[in-house]
Coordinates of C-alpha atoms and ligand atoms in Angstrom, one line a residue:
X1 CA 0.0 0.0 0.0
X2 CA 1.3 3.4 -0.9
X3 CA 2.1 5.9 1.9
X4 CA -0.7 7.2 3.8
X5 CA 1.4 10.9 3.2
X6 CA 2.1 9.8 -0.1
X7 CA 0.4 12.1 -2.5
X8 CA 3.2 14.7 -3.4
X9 CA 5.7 12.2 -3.1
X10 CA 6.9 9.8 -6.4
X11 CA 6.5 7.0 -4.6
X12 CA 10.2 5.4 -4.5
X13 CA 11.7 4.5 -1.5
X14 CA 14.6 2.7 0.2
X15 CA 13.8 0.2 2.5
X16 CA 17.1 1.3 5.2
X17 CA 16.2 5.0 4.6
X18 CA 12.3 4.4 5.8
X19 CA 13.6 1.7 8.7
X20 CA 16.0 4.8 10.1
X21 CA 12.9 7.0 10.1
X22 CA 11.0 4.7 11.7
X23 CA 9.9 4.4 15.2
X24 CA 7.1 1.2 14.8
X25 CA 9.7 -0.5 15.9
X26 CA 9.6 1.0 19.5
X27 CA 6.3 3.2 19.8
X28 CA 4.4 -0.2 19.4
X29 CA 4.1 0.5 22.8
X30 CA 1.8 3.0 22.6
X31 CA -0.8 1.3 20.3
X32 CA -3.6 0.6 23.5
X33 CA -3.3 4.7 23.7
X34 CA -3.1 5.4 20.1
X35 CA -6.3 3.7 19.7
X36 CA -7.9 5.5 22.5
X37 CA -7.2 8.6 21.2
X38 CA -8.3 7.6 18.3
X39 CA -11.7 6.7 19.7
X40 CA -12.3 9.8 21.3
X41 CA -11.1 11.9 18.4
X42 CA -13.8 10.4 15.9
X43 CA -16.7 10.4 18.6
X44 CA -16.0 14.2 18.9
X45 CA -15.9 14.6 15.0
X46 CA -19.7 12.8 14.9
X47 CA -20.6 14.9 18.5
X48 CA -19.5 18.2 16.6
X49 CA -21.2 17.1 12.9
X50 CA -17.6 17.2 11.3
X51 CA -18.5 13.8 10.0
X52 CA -21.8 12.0 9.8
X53 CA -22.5 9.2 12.0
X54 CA -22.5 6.4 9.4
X55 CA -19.4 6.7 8.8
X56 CA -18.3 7.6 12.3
X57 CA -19.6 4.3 13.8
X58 CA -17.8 2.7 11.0
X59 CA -14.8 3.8 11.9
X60 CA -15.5 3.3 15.5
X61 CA -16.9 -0.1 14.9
X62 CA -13.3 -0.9 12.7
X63 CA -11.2 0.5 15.7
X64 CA -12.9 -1.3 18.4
X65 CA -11.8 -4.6 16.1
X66 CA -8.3 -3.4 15.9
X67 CA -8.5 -3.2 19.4
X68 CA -9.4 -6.7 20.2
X69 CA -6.9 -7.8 17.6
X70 CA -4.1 -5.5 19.8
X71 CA -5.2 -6.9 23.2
X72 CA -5.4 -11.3 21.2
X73 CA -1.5 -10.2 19.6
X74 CA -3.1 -10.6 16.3
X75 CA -1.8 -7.3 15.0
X76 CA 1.6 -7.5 13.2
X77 CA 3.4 -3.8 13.0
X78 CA 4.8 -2.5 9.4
X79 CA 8.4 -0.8 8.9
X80 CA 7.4 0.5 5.7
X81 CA 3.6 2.2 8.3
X82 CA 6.7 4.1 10.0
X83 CA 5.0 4.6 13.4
X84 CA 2.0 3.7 15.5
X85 CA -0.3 6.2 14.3
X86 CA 0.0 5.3 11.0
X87 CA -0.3 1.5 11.3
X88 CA -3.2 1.8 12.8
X89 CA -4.2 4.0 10.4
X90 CA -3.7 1.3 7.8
X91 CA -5.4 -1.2 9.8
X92 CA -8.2 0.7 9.6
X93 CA -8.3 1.1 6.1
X94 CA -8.0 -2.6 5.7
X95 CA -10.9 -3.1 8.1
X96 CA -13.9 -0.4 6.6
X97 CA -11.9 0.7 3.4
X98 CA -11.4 4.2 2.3
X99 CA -13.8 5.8 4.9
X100 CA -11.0 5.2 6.9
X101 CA -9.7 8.5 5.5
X102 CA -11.7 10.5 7.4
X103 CA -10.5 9.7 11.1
X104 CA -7.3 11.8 10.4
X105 CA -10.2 15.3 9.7
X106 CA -8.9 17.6 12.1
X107 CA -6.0 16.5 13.2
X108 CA -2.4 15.6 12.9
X109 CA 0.4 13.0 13.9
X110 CA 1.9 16.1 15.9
X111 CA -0.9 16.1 18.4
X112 CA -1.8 12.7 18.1
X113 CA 1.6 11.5 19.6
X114 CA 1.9 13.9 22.1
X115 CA -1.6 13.2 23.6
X116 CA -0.7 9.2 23.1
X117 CA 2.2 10.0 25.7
X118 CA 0.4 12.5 28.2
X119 CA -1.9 8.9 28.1
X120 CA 0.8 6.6 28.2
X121 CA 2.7 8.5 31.5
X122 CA -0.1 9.3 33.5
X123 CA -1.1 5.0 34.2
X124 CA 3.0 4.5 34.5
X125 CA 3.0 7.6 36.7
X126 CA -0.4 6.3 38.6
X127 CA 1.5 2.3 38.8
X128 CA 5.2 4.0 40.0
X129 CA 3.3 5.8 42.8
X130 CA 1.4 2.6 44.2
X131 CA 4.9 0.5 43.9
X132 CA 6.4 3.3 45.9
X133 CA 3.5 2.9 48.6
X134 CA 3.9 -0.6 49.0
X135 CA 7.5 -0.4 49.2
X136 CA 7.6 2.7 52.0
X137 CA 5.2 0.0 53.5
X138 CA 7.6 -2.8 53.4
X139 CA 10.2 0.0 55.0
X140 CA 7.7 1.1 57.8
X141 CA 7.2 -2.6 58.8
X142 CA 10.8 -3.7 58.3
X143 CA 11.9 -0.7 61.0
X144 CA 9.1 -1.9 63.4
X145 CA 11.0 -5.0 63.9
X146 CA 14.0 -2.9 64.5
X147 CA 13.2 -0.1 66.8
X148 CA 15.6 -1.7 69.3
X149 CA 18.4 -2.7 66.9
X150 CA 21.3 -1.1 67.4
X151 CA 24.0 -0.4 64.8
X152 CA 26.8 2.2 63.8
X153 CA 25.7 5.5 62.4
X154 CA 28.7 6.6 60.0
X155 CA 29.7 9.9 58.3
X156 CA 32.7 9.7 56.0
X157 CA 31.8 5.8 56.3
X158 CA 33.2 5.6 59.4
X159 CA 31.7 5.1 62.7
X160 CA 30.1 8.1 64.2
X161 CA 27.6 7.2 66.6
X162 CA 25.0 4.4 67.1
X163 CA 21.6 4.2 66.0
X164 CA 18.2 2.7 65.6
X165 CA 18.2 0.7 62.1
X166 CA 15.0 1.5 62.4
X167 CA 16.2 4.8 62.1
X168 CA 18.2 4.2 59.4
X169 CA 15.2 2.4 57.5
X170 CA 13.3 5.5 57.8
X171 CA 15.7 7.5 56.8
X172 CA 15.1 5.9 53.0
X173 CA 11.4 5.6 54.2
X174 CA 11.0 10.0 53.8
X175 CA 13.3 10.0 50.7
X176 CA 10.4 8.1 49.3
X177 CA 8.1 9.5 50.5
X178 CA 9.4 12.7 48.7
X179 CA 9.9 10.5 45.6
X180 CA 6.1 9.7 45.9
X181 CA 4.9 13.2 46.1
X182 CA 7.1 14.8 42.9
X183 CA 5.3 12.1 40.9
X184 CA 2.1 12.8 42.4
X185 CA 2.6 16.8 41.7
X186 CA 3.8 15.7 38.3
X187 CA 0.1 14.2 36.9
X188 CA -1.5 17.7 37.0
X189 CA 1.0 18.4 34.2
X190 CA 0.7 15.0 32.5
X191 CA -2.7 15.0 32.8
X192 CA -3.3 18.0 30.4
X193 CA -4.7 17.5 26.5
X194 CA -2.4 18.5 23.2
X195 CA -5.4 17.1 21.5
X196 CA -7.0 19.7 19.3
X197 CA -4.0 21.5 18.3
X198 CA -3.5 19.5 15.0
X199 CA -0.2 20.6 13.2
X200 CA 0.8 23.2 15.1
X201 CA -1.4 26.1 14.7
X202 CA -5.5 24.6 15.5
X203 CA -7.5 23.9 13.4
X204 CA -10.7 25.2 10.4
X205 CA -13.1 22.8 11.4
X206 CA -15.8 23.8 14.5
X207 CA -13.9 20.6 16.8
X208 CA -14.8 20.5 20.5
X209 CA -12.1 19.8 22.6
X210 CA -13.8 19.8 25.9
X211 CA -15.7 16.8 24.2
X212 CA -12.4 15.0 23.4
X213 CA -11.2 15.7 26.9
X214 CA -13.9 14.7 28.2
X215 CA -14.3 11.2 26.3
X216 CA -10.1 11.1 27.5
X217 CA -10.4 11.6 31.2
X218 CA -7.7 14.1 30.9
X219 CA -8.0 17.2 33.9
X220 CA -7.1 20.0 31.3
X221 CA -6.4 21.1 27.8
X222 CA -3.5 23.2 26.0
X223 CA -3.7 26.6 25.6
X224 CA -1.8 26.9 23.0
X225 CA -1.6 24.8 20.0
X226 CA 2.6 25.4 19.6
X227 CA 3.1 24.5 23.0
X228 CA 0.9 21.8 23.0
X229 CA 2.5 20.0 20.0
X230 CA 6.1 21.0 21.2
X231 CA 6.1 20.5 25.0
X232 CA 8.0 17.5 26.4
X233 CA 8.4 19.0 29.6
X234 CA 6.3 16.2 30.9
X235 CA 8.4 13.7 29.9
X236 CA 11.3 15.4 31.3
X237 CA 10.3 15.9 34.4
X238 CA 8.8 12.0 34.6
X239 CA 12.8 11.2 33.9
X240 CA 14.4 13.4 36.2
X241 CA 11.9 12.6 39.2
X242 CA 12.8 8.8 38.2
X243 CA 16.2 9.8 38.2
X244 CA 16.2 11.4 42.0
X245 CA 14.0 7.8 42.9
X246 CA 16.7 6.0 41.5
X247 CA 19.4 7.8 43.0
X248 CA 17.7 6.9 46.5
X249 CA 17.2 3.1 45.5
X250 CA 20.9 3.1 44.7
X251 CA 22.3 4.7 47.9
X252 CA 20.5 1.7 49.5
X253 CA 21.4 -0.6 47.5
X254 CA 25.4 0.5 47.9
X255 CA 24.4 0.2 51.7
X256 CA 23.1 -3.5 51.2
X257 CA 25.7 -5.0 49.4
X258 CA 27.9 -3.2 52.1
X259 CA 26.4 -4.9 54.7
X260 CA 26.1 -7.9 53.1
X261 CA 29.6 -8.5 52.6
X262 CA 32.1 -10.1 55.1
X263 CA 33.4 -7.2 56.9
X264 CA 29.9 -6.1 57.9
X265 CA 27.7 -8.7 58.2
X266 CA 24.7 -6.5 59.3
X267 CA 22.1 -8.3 56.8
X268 CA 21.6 -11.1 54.3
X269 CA 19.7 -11.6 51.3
X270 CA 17.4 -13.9 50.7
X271 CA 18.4 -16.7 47.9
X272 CA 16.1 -15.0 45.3
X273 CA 17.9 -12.2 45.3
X274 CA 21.3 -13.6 45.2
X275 CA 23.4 -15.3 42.6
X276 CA 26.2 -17.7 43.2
X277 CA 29.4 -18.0 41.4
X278 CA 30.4 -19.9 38.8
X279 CA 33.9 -20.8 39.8
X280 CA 34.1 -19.9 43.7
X281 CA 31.5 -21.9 45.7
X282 CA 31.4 -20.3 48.5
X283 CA 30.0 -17.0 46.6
X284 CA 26.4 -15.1 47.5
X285 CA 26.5 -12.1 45.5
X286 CA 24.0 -9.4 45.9
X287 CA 23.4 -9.0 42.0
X288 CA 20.0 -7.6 41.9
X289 CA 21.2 -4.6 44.4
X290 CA 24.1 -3.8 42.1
X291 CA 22.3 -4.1 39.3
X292 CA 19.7 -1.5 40.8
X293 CA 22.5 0.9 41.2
X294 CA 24.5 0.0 38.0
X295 CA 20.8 0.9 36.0
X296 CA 20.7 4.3 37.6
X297 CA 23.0 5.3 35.3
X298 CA 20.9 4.5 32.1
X299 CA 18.2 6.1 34.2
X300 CA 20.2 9.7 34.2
X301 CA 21.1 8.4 30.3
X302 CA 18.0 8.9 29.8
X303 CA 16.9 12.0 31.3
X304 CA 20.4 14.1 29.8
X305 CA 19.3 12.4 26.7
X306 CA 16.1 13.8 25.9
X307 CA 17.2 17.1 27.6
X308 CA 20.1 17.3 25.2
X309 CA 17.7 16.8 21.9
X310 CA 15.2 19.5 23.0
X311 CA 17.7 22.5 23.7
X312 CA 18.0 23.4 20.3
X313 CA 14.8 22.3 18.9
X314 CA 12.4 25.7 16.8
X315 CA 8.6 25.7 17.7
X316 CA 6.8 23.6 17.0
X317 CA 7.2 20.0 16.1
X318 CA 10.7 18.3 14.6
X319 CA 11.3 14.7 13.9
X320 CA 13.8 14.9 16.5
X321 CA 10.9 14.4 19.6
X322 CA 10.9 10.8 18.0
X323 CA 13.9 10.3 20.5
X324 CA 12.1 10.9 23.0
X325 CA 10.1 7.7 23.4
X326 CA 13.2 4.8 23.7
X327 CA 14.8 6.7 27.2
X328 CA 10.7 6.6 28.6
X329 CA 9.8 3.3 27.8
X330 CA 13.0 2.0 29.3
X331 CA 13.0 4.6 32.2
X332 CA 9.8 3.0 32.9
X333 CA 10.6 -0.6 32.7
X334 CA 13.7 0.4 34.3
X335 CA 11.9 2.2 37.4
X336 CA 9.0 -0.8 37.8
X337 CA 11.5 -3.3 37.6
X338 CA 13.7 -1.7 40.4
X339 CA 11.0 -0.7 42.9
X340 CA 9.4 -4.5 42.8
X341 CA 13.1 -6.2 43.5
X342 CA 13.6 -3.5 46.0
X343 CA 10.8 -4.3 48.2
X344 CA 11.0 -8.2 48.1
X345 CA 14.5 -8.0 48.9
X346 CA 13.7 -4.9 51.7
X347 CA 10.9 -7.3 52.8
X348 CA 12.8 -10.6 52.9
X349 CA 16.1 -9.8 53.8
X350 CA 17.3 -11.0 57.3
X351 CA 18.9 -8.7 60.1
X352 CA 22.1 -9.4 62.1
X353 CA 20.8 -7.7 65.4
X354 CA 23.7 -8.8 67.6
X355 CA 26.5 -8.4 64.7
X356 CA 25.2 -4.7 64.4
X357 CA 24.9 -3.8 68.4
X358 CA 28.6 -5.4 68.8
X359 CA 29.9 -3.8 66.5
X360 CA 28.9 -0.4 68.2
X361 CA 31.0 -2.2 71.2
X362 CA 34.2 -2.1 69.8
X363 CA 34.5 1.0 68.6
X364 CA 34.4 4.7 69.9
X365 CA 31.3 5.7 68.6
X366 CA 30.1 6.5 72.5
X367 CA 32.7 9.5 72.4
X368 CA 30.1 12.0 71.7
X369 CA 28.3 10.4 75.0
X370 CA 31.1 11.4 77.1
X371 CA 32.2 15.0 75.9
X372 CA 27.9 15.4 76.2
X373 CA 27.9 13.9 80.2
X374 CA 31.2 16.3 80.6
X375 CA 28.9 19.4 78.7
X376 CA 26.0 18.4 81.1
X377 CA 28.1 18.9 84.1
X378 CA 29.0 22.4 82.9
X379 CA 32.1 21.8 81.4
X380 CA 32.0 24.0 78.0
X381 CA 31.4 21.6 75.3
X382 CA 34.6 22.5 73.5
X383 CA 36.5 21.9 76.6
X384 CA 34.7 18.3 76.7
X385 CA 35.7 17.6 73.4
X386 CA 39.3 17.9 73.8
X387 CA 39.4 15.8 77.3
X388 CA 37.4 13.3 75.4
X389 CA 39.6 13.1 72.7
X390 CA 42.7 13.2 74.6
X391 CA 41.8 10.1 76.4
X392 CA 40.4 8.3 73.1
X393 CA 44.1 8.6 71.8
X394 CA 45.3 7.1 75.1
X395 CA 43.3 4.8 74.3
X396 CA 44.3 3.5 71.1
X397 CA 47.6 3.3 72.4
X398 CA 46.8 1.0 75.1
X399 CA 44.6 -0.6 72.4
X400 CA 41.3 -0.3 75.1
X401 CA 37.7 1.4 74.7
X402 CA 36.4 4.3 76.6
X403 CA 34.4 1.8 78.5
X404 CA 37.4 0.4 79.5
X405 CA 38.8 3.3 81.7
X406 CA 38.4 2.4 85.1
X407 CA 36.2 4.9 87.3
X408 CA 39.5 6.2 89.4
X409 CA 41.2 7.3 86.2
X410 CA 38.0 9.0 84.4
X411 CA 38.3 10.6 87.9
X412 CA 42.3 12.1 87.6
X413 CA 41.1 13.5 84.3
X414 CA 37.8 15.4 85.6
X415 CA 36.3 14.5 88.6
X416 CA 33.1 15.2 87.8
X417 CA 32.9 11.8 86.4
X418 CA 30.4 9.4 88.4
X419 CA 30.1 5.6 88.3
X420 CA 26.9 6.1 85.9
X421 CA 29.7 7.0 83.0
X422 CA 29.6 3.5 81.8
X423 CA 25.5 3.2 81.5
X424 CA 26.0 6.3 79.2
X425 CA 28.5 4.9 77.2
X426 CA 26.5 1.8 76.0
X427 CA 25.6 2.3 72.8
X428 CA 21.9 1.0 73.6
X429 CA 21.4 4.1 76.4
X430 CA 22.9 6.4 73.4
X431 CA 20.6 5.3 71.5
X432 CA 17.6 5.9 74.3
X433 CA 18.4 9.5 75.2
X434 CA 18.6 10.9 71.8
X435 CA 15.0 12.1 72.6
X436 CA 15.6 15.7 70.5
X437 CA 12.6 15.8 67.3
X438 CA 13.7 13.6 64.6
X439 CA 16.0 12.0 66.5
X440 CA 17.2 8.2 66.6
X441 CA 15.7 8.1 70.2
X442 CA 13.5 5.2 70.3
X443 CA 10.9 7.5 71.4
X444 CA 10.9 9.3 68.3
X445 CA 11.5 6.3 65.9
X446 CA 8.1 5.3 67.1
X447 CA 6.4 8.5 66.2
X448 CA 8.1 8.4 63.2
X449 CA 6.7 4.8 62.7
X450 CA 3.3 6.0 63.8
X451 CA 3.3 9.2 61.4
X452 CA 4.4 6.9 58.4
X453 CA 1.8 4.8 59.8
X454 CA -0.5 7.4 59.2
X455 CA 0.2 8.1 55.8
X456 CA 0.3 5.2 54.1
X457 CA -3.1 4.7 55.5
X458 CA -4.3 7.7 54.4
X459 CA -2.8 7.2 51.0
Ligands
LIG1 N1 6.6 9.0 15.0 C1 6.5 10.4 15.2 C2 7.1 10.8 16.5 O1 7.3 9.9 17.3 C3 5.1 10.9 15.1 C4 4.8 12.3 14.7 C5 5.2 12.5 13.3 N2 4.9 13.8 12.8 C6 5.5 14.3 11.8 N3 5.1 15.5 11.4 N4 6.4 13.6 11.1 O2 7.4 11.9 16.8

């Protein structure tokens, strides 16, 4: 069949010249949204009189078939069609004949993509917020069952002063929960209409694009046709809040496979989400968390991509927001894919309570406790801080802990030093007292819980 845009054209063409223009081979994807918007395009063209009714339900009648053959994997997608929009377009044809024609009346591939994606993103948008709820929930119930575990808090990645892994948990829990909200603040501008703008510059014919949105579920229309047929903003900001969500997921993961290897100890993964070697037996390898973290990077790929091929772009549309659809639909895979092994291995994975808690024994992450005990006898802090770390180098050099000093010596250095020192410095009581807002204190851990509680409910 000769090309649907054939007319001015002498009908010779190279076979590797139309596959590189192509993008069926990719926007295939969108066909469920192409033939939605189809839908509501040609039941606006009847609601307006544009074209009669005979030959809208025709046309209505052949894309509802087209539809069934989509959803059975009956259709098979043409190089030489180009895209989505015109395949189905050609399906069409071969399903009522030339009526077919007038479905395109009013409009143009330029708005008919754009409004395919605004559909496409806002259910991935709607599914990548409910798989960050259940994962913040796996988080909230994970750091229930570790209110009372105690393990090193690090800056620098060294040991700085213990913690609550519950506290740590939540920590990832209210980067989420940020992660959440940009996507949710992000569907009032996906879920706006280019629909109607045709070309670039509206259209003759009296169309009703109320109706269309309407018939779309969309919350808004374009105001103006140029922007509506050139804006990709959308998109962009769907890749750069996946791109912060990945970041986050890849933090933890580095943290995991930390803590699941030999030095630390702190957790291990389940089997599922492990993979052995194939020539050291001994080997459980936490692929699926470096994986997570090595795919962050195709993640910001994608999102410098598709910023890079819009800076120089003219109003209004140019081939060249064809590359915009490969870096989304993986983006998306990418992001779905991520946030389900996240949570199973979040959910599943197993805690080394008393590796953690001794760990905070043999170490001088209680330091702060003691320059704070010395501050709360009115020594100024500053003062404290040099005492304390005086005696942490003596120390090292006796190659002892600051629980360790006996009471007659903390004495010598400051007398102000009582026998209830060395409650203070266990890492468990350091944990307890940190009753400031937002704190590790368990105290607060359990409000946090409680709040998180709260919103997930509410959600
Ligand atoms: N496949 C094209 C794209 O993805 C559809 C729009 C084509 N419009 C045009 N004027 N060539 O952008």
């Amino acid at each position: 069949m000769a090309k649907l845009w054939g007319g001015r054209f002498d009908g010779k063409n190279e076979a590797w010249i139309d596959a590189f223009g192509a993008s069926i081979p990719f926007d295939q994807l969108l066909a469920k949204q192409d033939i939605q918007g189809s839908l509501a395009h040609v039941k606006m063209l009847i609601h307006t009189g544009i074209i009669d009714e005979a030959d809208g339900n025709k046309i209505i009648q052949g894309l509802l078939a087209i539809q069934e053959k989509l959803a059975a994997g009956e259709l098979t997608f043409s190089i030489e069609n180009e895209d989505i929009h015109l395949n189905i377009e050609t399906f069409l044809h071969e399903e009522i004949g030339p009526v077919a024609g007038k479905l395109h009346t009013a409009r143009s591939r330029n708005d008919q993509v754009a409004t395919d994606m605004h559909l496409y993103l806002k259910d991935v948008v709607k599914e990548v917020i409910d798989l960050i709820a259940a994962f913040r929930h796996v988080l909230v119930e994970q750091a229930e069952s570790n209110i009372y575990t105690i393990m090193p808090g690090y800056t620098h990645l060294q040991h700085a002063q213990p913690i609550s892994f519950a506290h740590h948990l939540l920590a990832y829990y209210s980067m989420l929960t940020r992660d959440q909200e940009r996507f949710t603040e992000s569907l009032t501008r996906i879920d706006i209409m280019p629909l109607g703008s045709a070309a670039l510059a509206g259209t003759t014919f009296p169309i009703d694009r109320a109706y269309s949105a309407e018939e779309l579920g969309f919350g808004s229309i374009y105001s103006n046709s140029l922007d509506a047929v050139s804006d990709r903003d959308f998109i962009l900001e769907f890749l750069s809040n996946a791109a912060i969500l990945m970041m986050h997921l890849s933090r933890f993961c580095e943290e995991l496979i930390l803590w699941c290897s030999h030095e630390f100890q702190f957790v291990e993964l389940t089997d599922t989400f492990s993979t052995g070697s194939s020539i050291m037996p001994q080997k459980k390898n936490p692929d699926m968390a470096e994986l997570i973290r090595g795919k962050t990077g195709r993640v910001y790929g994608n999102l410098f991509s598709l910023l890079t091929v819009m800076k120089g772009l003219p109003l209004a549309y140019n081939k060249d927001f064809q590359e915009d659809k490969e870096g989304m639909f993986d983006t998306t895979e990418t992001i779905v894919k991520s946030l389900q092994i996240m949570t199973g291995m979040i959910q599943t994975m197993q805690v080394n309570h008393e590796r953690m808690k001794r760990s905070t024994e043999k170490d001088f992450s209680n330091a702060t406790e003691l320059a704070d005990y010395l501050a709360g006898k009115g020594i100024p802090f500053r003062q404290a801080h040099e005492i304390v770390g005086k005696l942490v180098s003596e120390c090292l050099s006796k190659g002892i802990y600051l629980q360790d000093i006996p009471l007659e010596e903390y004495q010598a250095v400051q007398p102000v030093i009582e026998a209830d020192i060395y409650d203070k410095l266990d890492s468990y009581t350091a944990v307890k007292n940190r009753h400031s807002y937002g704190g590790t204190g368990f105290d607060q851990v359990k409000q946090q819980i409680e709040a998180a509680k709260q919103s997930l409910a509410l959600a």
